XYZ file of C-alpha atoms in Angstrom:
623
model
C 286.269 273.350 214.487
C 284.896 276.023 212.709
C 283.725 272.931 209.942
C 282.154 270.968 212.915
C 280.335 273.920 214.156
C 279.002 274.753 210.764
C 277.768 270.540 210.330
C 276.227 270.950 213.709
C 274.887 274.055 212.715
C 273.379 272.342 210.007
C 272.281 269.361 211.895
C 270.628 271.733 214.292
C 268.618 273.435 211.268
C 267.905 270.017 210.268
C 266.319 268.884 213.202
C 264.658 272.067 213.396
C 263.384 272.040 209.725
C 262.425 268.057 210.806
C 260.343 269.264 213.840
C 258.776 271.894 211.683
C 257.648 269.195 209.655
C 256.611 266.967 212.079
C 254.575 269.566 213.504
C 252.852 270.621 210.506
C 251.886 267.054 210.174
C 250.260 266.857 213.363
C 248.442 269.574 213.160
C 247.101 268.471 209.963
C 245.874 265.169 211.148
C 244.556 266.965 213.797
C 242.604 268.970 211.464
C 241.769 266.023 210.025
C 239.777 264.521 213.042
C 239.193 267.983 215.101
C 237.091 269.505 212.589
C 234.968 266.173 211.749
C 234.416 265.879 215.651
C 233.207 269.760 215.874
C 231.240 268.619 213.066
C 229.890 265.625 214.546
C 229.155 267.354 217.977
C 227.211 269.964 215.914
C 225.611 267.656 214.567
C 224.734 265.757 217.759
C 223.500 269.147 218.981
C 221.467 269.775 216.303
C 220.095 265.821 216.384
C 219.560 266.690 220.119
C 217.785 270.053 219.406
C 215.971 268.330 216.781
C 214.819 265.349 219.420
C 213.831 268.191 222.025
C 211.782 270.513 219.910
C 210.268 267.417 218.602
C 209.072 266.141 221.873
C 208.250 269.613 223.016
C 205.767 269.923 220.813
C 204.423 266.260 221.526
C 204.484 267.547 225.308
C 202.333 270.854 224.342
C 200.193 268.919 222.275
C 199.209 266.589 224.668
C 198.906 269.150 227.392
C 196.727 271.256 225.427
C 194.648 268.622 224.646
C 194.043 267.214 227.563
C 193.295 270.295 229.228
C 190.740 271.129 226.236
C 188.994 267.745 227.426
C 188.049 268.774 230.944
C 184.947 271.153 229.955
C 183.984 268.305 228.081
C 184.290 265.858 230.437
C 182.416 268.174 233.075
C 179.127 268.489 230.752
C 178.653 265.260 230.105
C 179.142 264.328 234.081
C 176.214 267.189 234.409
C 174.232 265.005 231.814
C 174.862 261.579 233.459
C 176.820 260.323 230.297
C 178.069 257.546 232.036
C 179.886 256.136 228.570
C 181.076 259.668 227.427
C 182.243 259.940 231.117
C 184.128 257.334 231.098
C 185.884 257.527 227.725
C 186.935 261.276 227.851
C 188.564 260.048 231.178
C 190.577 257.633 229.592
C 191.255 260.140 226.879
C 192.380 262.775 229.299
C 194.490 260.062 230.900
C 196.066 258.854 227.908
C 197.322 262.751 227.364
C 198.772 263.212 230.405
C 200.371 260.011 230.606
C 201.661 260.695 227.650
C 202.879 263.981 228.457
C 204.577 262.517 231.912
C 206.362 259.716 229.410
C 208.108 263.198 227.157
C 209.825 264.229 230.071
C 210.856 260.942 231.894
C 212.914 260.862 228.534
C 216.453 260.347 229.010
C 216.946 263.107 226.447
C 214.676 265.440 228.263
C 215.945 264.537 231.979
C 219.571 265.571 230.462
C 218.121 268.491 229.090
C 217.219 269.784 232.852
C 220.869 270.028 233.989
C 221.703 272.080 231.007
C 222.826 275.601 232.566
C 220.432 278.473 232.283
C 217.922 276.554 229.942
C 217.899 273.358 231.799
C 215.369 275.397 234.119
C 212.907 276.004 231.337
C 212.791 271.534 230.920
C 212.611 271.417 234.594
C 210.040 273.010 234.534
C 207.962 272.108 231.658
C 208.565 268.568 233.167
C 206.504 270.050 236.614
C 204.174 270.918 234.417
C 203.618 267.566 232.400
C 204.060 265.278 236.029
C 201.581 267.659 237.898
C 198.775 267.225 235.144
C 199.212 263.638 234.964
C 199.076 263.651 238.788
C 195.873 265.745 238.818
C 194.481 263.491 236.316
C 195.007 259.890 237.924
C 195.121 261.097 241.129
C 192.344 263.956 241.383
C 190.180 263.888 238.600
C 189.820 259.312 238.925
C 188.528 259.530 242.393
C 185.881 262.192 241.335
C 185.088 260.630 238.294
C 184.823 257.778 240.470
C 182.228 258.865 243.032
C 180.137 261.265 240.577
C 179.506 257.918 238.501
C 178.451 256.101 241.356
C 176.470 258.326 243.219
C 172.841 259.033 241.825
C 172.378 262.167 242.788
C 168.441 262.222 242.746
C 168.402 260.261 245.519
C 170.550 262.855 247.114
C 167.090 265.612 247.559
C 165.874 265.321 250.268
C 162.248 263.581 250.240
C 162.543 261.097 247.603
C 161.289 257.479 248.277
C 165.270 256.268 247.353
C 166.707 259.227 249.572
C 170.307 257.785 250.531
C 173.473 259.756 251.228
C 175.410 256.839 252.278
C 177.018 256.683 248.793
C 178.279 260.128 249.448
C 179.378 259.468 253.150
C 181.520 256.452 251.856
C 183.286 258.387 249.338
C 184.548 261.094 252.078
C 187.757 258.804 252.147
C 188.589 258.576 248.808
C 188.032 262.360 248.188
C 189.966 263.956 250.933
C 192.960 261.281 249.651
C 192.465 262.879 246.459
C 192.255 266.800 247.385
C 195.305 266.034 249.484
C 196.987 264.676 246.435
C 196.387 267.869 244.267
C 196.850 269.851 246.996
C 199.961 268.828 247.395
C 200.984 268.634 243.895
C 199.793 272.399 243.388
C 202.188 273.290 246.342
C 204.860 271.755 244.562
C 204.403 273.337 241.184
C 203.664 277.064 242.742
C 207.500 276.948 244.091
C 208.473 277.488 240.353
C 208.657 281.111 239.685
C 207.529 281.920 236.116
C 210.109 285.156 236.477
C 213.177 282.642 235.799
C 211.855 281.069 233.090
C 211.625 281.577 229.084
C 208.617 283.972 228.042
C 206.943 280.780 225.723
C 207.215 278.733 228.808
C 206.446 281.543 231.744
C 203.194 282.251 230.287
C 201.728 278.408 230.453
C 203.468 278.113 233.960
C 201.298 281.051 235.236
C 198.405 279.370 233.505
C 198.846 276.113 235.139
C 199.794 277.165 238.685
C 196.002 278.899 238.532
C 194.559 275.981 236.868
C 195.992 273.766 239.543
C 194.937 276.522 242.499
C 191.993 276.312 241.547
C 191.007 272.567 240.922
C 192.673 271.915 244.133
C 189.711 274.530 245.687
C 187.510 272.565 244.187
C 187.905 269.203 245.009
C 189.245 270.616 248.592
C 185.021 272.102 248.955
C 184.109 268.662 247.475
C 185.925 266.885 249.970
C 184.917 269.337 252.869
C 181.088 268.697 251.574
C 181.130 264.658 251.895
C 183.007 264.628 255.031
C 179.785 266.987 256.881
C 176.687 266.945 254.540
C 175.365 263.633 255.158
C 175.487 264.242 258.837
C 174.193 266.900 259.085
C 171.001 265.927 256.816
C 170.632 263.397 259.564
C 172.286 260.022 257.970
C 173.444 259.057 261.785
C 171.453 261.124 264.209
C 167.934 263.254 263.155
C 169.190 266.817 262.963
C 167.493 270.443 264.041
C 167.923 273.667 262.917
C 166.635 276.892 263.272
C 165.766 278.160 259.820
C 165.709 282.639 259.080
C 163.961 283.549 256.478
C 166.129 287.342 256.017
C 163.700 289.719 254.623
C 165.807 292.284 252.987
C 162.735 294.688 252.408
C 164.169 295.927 256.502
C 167.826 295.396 255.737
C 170.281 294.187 258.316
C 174.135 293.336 257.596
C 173.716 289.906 256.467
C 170.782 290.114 254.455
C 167.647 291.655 256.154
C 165.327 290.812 259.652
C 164.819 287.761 260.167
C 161.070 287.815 259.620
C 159.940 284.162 258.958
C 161.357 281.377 261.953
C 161.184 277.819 261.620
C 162.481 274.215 262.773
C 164.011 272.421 259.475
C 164.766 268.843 260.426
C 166.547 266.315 258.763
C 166.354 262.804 259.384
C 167.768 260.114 257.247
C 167.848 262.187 253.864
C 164.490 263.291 254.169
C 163.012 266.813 255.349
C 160.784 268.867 257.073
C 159.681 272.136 258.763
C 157.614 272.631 261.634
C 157.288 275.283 264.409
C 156.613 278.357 262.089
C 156.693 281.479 264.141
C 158.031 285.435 263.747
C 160.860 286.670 265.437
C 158.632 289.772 266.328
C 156.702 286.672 268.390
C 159.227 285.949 270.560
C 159.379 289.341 272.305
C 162.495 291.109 273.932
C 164.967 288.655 275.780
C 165.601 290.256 279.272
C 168.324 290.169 280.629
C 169.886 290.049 277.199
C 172.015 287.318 276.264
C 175.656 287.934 276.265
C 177.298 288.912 272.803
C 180.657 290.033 271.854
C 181.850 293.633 273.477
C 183.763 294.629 270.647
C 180.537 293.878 268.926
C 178.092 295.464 271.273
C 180.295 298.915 270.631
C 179.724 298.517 266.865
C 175.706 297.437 266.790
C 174.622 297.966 270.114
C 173.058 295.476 272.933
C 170.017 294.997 270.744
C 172.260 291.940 269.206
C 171.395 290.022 272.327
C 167.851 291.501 272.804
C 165.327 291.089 269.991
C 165.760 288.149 267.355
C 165.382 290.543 264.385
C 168.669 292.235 265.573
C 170.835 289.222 266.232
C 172.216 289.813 262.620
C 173.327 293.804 263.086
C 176.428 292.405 262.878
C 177.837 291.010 259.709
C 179.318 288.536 261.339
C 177.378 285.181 260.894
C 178.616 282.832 263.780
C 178.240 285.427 265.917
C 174.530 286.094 264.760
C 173.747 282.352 264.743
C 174.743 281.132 268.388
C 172.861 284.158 269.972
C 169.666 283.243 267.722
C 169.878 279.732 268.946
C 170.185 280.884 272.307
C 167.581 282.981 272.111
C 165.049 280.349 270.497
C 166.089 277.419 272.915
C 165.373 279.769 275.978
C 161.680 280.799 274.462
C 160.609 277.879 272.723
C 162.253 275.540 275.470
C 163.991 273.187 271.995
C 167.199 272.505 271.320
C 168.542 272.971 268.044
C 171.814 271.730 265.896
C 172.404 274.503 264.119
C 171.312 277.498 262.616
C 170.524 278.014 258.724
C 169.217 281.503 256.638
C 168.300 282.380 253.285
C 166.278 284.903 252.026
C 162.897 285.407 249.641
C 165.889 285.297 246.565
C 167.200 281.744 247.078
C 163.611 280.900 247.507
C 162.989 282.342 243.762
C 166.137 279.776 243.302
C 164.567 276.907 244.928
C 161.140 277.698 242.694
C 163.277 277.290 239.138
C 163.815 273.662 240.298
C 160.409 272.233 242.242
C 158.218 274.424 240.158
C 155.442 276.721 241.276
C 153.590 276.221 244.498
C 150.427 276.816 245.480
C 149.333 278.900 248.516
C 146.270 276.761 250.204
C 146.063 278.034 253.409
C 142.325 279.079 254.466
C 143.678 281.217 257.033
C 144.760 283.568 254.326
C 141.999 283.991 252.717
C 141.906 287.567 253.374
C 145.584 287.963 251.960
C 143.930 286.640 248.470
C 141.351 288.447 249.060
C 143.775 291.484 248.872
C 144.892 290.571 245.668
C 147.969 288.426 246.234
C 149.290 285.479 243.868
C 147.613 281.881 245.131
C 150.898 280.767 242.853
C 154.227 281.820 243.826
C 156.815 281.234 241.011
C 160.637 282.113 240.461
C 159.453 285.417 238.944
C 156.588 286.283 241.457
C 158.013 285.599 244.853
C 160.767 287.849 245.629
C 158.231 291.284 244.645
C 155.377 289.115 246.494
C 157.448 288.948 249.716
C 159.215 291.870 249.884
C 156.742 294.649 248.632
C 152.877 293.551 247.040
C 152.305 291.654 250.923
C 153.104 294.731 252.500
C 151.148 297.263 250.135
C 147.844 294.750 250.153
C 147.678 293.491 253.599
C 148.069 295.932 256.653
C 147.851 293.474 259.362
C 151.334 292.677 260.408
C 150.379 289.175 261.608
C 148.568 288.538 258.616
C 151.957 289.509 256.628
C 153.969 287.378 258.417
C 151.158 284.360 258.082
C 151.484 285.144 254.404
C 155.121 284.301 254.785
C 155.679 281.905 256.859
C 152.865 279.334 254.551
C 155.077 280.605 251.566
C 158.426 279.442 253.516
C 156.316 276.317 254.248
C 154.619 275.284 250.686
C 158.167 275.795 249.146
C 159.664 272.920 252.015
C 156.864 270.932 251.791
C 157.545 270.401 247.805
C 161.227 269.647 248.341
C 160.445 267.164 251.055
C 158.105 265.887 248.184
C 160.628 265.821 246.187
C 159.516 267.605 243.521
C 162.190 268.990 241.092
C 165.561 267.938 239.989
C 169.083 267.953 242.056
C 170.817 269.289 239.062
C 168.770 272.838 239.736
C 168.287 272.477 243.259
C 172.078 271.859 243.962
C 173.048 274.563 241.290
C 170.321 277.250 243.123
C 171.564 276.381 246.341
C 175.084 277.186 245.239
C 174.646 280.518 243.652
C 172.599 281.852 246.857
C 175.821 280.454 248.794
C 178.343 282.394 246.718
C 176.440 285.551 247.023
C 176.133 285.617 250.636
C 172.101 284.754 250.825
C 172.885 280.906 252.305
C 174.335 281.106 255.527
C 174.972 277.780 257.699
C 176.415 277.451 261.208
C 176.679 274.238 263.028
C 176.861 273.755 267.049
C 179.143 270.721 265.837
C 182.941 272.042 266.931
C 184.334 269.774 263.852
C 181.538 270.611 260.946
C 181.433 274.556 261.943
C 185.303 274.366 261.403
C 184.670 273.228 257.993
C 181.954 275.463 257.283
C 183.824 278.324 258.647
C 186.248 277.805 255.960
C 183.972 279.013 253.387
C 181.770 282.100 252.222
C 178.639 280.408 253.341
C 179.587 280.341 257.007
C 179.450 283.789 256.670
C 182.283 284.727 259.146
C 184.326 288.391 258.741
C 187.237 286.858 259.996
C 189.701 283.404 259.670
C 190.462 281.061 257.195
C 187.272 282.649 254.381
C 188.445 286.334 254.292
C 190.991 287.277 251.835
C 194.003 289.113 252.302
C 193.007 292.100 251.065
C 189.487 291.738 251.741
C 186.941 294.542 251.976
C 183.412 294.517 253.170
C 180.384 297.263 252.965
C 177.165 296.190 255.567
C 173.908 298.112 255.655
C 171.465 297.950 258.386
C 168.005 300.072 258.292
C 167.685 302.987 260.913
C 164.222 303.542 259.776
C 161.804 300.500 261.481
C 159.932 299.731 258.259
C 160.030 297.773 254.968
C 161.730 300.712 252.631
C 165.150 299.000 251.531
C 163.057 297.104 248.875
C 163.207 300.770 246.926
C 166.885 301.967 248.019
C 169.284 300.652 244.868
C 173.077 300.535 245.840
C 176.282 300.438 244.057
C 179.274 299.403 245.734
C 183.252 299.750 244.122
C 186.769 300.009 245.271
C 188.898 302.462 244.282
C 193.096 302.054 244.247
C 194.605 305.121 244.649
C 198.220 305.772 244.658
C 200.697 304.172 247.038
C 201.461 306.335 249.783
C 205.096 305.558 252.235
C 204.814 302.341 250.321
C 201.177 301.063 251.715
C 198.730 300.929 249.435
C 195.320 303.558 249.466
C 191.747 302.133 248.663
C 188.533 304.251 248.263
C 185.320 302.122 249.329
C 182.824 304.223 247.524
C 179.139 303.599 248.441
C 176.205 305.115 246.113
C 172.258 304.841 247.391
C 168.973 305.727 245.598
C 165.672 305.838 247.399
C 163.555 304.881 244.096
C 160.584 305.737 245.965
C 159.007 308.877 244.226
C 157.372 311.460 246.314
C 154.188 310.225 245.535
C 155.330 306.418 245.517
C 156.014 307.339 249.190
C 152.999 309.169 249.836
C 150.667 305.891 248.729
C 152.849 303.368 250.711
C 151.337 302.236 254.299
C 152.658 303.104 257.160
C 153.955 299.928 258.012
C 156.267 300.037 254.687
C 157.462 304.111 255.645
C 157.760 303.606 258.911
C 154.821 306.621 260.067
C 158.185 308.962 261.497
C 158.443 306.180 264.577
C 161.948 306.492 264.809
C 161.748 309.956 263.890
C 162.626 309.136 259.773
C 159.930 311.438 257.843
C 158.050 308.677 256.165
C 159.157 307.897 252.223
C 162.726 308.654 253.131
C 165.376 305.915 254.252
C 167.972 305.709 256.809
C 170.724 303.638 256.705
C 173.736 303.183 258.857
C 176.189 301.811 256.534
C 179.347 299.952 258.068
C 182.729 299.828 256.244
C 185.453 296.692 257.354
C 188.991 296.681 255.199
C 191.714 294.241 255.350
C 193.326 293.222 258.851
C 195.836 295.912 259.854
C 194.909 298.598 257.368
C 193.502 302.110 258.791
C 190.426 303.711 258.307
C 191.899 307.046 257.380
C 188.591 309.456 256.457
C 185.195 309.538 255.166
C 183.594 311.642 252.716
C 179.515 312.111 252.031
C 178.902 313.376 248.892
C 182.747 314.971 248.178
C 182.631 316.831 251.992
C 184.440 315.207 254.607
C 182.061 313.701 257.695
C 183.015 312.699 260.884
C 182.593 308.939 261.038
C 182.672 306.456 263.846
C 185.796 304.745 263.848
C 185.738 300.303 265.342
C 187.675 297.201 265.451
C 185.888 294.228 264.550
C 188.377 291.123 265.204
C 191.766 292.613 263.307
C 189.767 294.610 260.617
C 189.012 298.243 261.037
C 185.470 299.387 260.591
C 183.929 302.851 259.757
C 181.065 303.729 260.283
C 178.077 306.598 259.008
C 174.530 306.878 259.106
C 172.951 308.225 256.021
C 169.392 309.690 254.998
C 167.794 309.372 251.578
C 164.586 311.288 250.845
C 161.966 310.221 248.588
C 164.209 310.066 244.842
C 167.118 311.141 246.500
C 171.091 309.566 245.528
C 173.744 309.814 247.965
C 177.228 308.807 247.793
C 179.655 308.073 251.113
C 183.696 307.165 250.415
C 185.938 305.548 253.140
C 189.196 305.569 252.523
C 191.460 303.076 253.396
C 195.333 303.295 254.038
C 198.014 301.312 255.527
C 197.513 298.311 253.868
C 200.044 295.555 253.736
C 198.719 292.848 251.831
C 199.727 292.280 248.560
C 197.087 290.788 246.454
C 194.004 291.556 244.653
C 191.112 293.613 246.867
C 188.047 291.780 247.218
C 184.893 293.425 247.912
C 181.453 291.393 249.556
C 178.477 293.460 250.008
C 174.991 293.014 251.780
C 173.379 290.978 249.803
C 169.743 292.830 248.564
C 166.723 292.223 246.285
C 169.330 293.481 243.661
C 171.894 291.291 241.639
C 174.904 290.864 242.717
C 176.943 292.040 239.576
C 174.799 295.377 239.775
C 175.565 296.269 243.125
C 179.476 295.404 243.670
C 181.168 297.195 240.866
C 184.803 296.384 238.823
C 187.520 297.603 241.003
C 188.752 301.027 239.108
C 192.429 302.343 239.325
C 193.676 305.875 239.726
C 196.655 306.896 237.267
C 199.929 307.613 238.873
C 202.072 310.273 238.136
């Protein structure tokens, strides 16, 4: 027994020792395959890797590239390269496709389901789709029309004048700002906060590219679908033209001094009816106007024509002047259009100089005053030398009105070229000196949409939008010496709103003895009780829907200030003297204010330049 134990004692160790064995032999063929597979997959990995980084850099180099081709691509569309045109196109094309091929990539699509860093390809693939989309889909259909269109024939008053072109391409370009619209939607869901810094950076940088080419072509669109109607392709077309003089300031520019009828019919122009709005004489009763504008500016809105535009608010300004001109002059009119003595200096870079031929002014040369108004001469001619040389007031606004005139007659001449006409025409838009509003339901809802309807309210006002307004409280032609500086100030957050300081400086440039010398008609003579040489101002301040205005300061003291509601957006406002060489300096401030984004400040446009007069927006430390 005790033998058998022992031999299955043994046999037990055996078969032990022989599993032992067995298992040491497995393992070692395992090690045999496991290790070359781990090997293997590394190197798959690193093949994979290798493949990736490869086409990453073929996606950023054709990205880049393509994007470094648009500036090209838009000067040689400015110089009518037709063959350049078309073959940085195809270039641009041929980069984006490219880039769109990268990331349709089997490689690259498994890439995106990668945990954690499959994001980064998702993204990047966004990217490369979204420029390819923006290229066939935005930038072909533009290409497209700009090639087709000749855009001299586009100015009004030339022999070939024919919109047609551009009313046939309305289609094709609101198909194609839908497209990039659309796109840009979809690539702003991607939040640059999840992703890798290389990659975050270039997200940011396209989602603004994007934003902003889908602007564009949206105000390209916008433009084809109502310009050629209203330059009178279907129907001849009316409007009441203002010439603002901003020598008397009012919110949207200055009086309107200079009134005329600019029809369109068929592409081609012309202005008739000349007349002041001092002419027209007191409406009585008044036409109706907004209450909650009445409190603000008074009844005068809807009783004199030179005070329809107390209020900043365009629309507003533009149906009581056409109700006001249809009930005196017995004409209907489509529409209402303004600019001021500036745009006309724009106008003047692209026609040339014009010649004042007029024999009913010969006293007004007799005085002294250019026969040849030029972009340098007019806006001082206008605003100050026809006020200082002639004393008659209806010899000033004669003087005027034949300026207004000669400068219309050589566009409907078409003299000068629709690469500086349109480009003029543009930059007095985007400062606030063209304003447009059309009795057309449908165009004025287009219009509206942009700064050149001039609105304070709806779809052109920013979020965090600010706005300072001046009107003159002294009855004369002083503003052309008052110099203004306008800037916001962010203060600290306060119960988790955000503060802004709208700090207003004025000048009255006029020295003592400048004052002294200047005609009663510029001063004012003390009329309205203003000593003559100084200025007075009543200066209104609007801030962002919902905010508060919380105080107001003149010169460091705090003032009592009237406080408004204009649509949603609080208003403050203060009147404010200058004496001759006097500087004065008023600061709203602004609380409760829930927007989140960037402040944006428009100001009254003046005789000064823009970038002088609205400042950078400064920041206050916090502690």
């Amino acid at each position: 027994m005790v033998w058998v134990t022992g031999r299955s004692i043994r046999r037990n160790d055996d078969v032990r020792t022989g599993g032992s064995e067995r298992l040491r032999k497995r393992n070692r063929l395992q090690k045999r395959f496991v290790i070359p597979s781990i090997v293997l997959a590394f190197a798959l990995v690193a093949i994979v890797a290798g493949l990736l980084s490869l086409k990453a850099f073929a996606l950023k180099r054709d990205i880049e590239y393509a994007s470094d081709l648009v500036p090209q691509l838009k000067e040689r569309l400015i110089q009518k390269d037709q063959a350049g045109i078309e073959s940085t196109y195809q270039s641009i094309l041929a980069h984006t496709a490219a880039a769109e091929r990268t990331v349709d990539d089997p490689i690259w699509s498994l890439a995106t389901a990668v945990p954690w860093i499959g994001a980064n390809f998702g993204a990047a693939s966004e990217i490369a789709r979204s420029a390819n989309d923006v290229a066939e889909l935005g930038l072909g259909p533009l290409v497209g029309v700009y090639s087709s269109v000749n855009w001299e024939s586009v100015l009004p008053g030339r022999p070939d004048a024919d919109l047609t072109p551009i009313q046939n391409a309305a289609p094709k370009l609101a198909a194609a700002s839908h497209a990039v619209s659309s796109t840009s939607d979809r690539l702003g869901t991607i939040r640059a906060s999840d992703l890798l810094p290389m990659l975050a950076e270039p997200l940011r940088s396209a989602q603004g590219q994007l934003a902003s080419a889908a602007d564009t072509l949206e105000t390209v669109s916008d433009t084809a679908q109502i310009l050629p109607a209203m330059m009178g392709v279907d129907d001849a077309r009316h409007y009441l033209l203002m010439v603002q003089n901003s020598a008397e300031t009012r919110a949207s520019g200055g009086i309107p001094g200079a009134l005329a009828i600019l029809s369109f019919e068929d592409g081609h122009i012309s202005l008739d009816q000349q007349t002041s709005a001092a002419s027209l004489g007191a409406m009585s009763p008044t036409v109706p106007t907004d209450p909650q504008q009445e409190a603000i500016y008074s009844t005068r809105l809807g009783k004199y024509m030179q005070d329809v535009n107390l209020t900043p608010d365009f629309p507003s300004a533009a149906t009581t002047a056409q109700k006001i001109w249809e009930l005196k002059r017995d004409t209907k009119v489509d529409g209402v259009i303004s600019i001021d003595p500036v745009v006309l200096s724009y106008i003047l870079q692209s026609t040339g100089p014009v010649t004042i031929r007029s024999q009913e002014l010969s006293t007004a040369k007799d005085s002294g005053l250019p026969s040849e108004l030029t972009s340098s001469n007019v806006v001082q001619t206008l605003l100050s030398d026809v006020y200082s040389k002639i004393e008659v007031p209806e010899l000033q606004d004669a003087y005027f009105a034949v300026v207004a005139k000669e400068v219309f007659t050589a566009l409907s001449k078409g003299q000068g070229d629709a690469k500086g006409l349109i480009a003029g025409i543009t930059k007095g838009a985007e400062e606030g000196r063209v304003l447009a509003w059309s009795s057309n339901p449908s165009e004025e809802a287009l219009i509206a949409k942009y700064s050149i309807g001039g609105s304070v309210s709806g779809p052109n006002i920013r979020p965090a939008q600010f706005g300072v307004y001046f009107n003159d409280g002294t009855g004369a032609k002083m503003d052309y010496y008052v110099k203004r500086s306008v800037r916001l100030i962010r203060e600290c957050p306060k119960d988790g709103y955000e503060q802004v300081v709208v700090r207003v400086t004025s000048t009255n440039t006029a020295s003592k003895a400048t004052a002294a010398s200047l005609p009663g008609y510029v001063t004012g003579d003390g009329v309205f009780g203003v000593p003559p040489g100084s200025v007075q101002t009543v200066v209104a301040a609007y801030g962002p829907a919902l905010s508060h205005v919380e105080s107001a300061e003149a010169d460091g003291e705090k003032t009592p200030f009237a406080p408004y509601l204009h649509a949603d957006r609080p208003v403050g406002v203060l009147a404010q003297r200058l004496a001759p060489g006097e500087s004065k300096t008023i600061d709203f401030k602004f609380g409760k204010i829930v927007q989140h984004a960037e402040p944006n400040l428009f100001v009254t446009p003046s005789v000064q330049p823009v970038n002088e007069v609205v400042l950078p927006t400064q920041g206050v430390p916090c502690g």
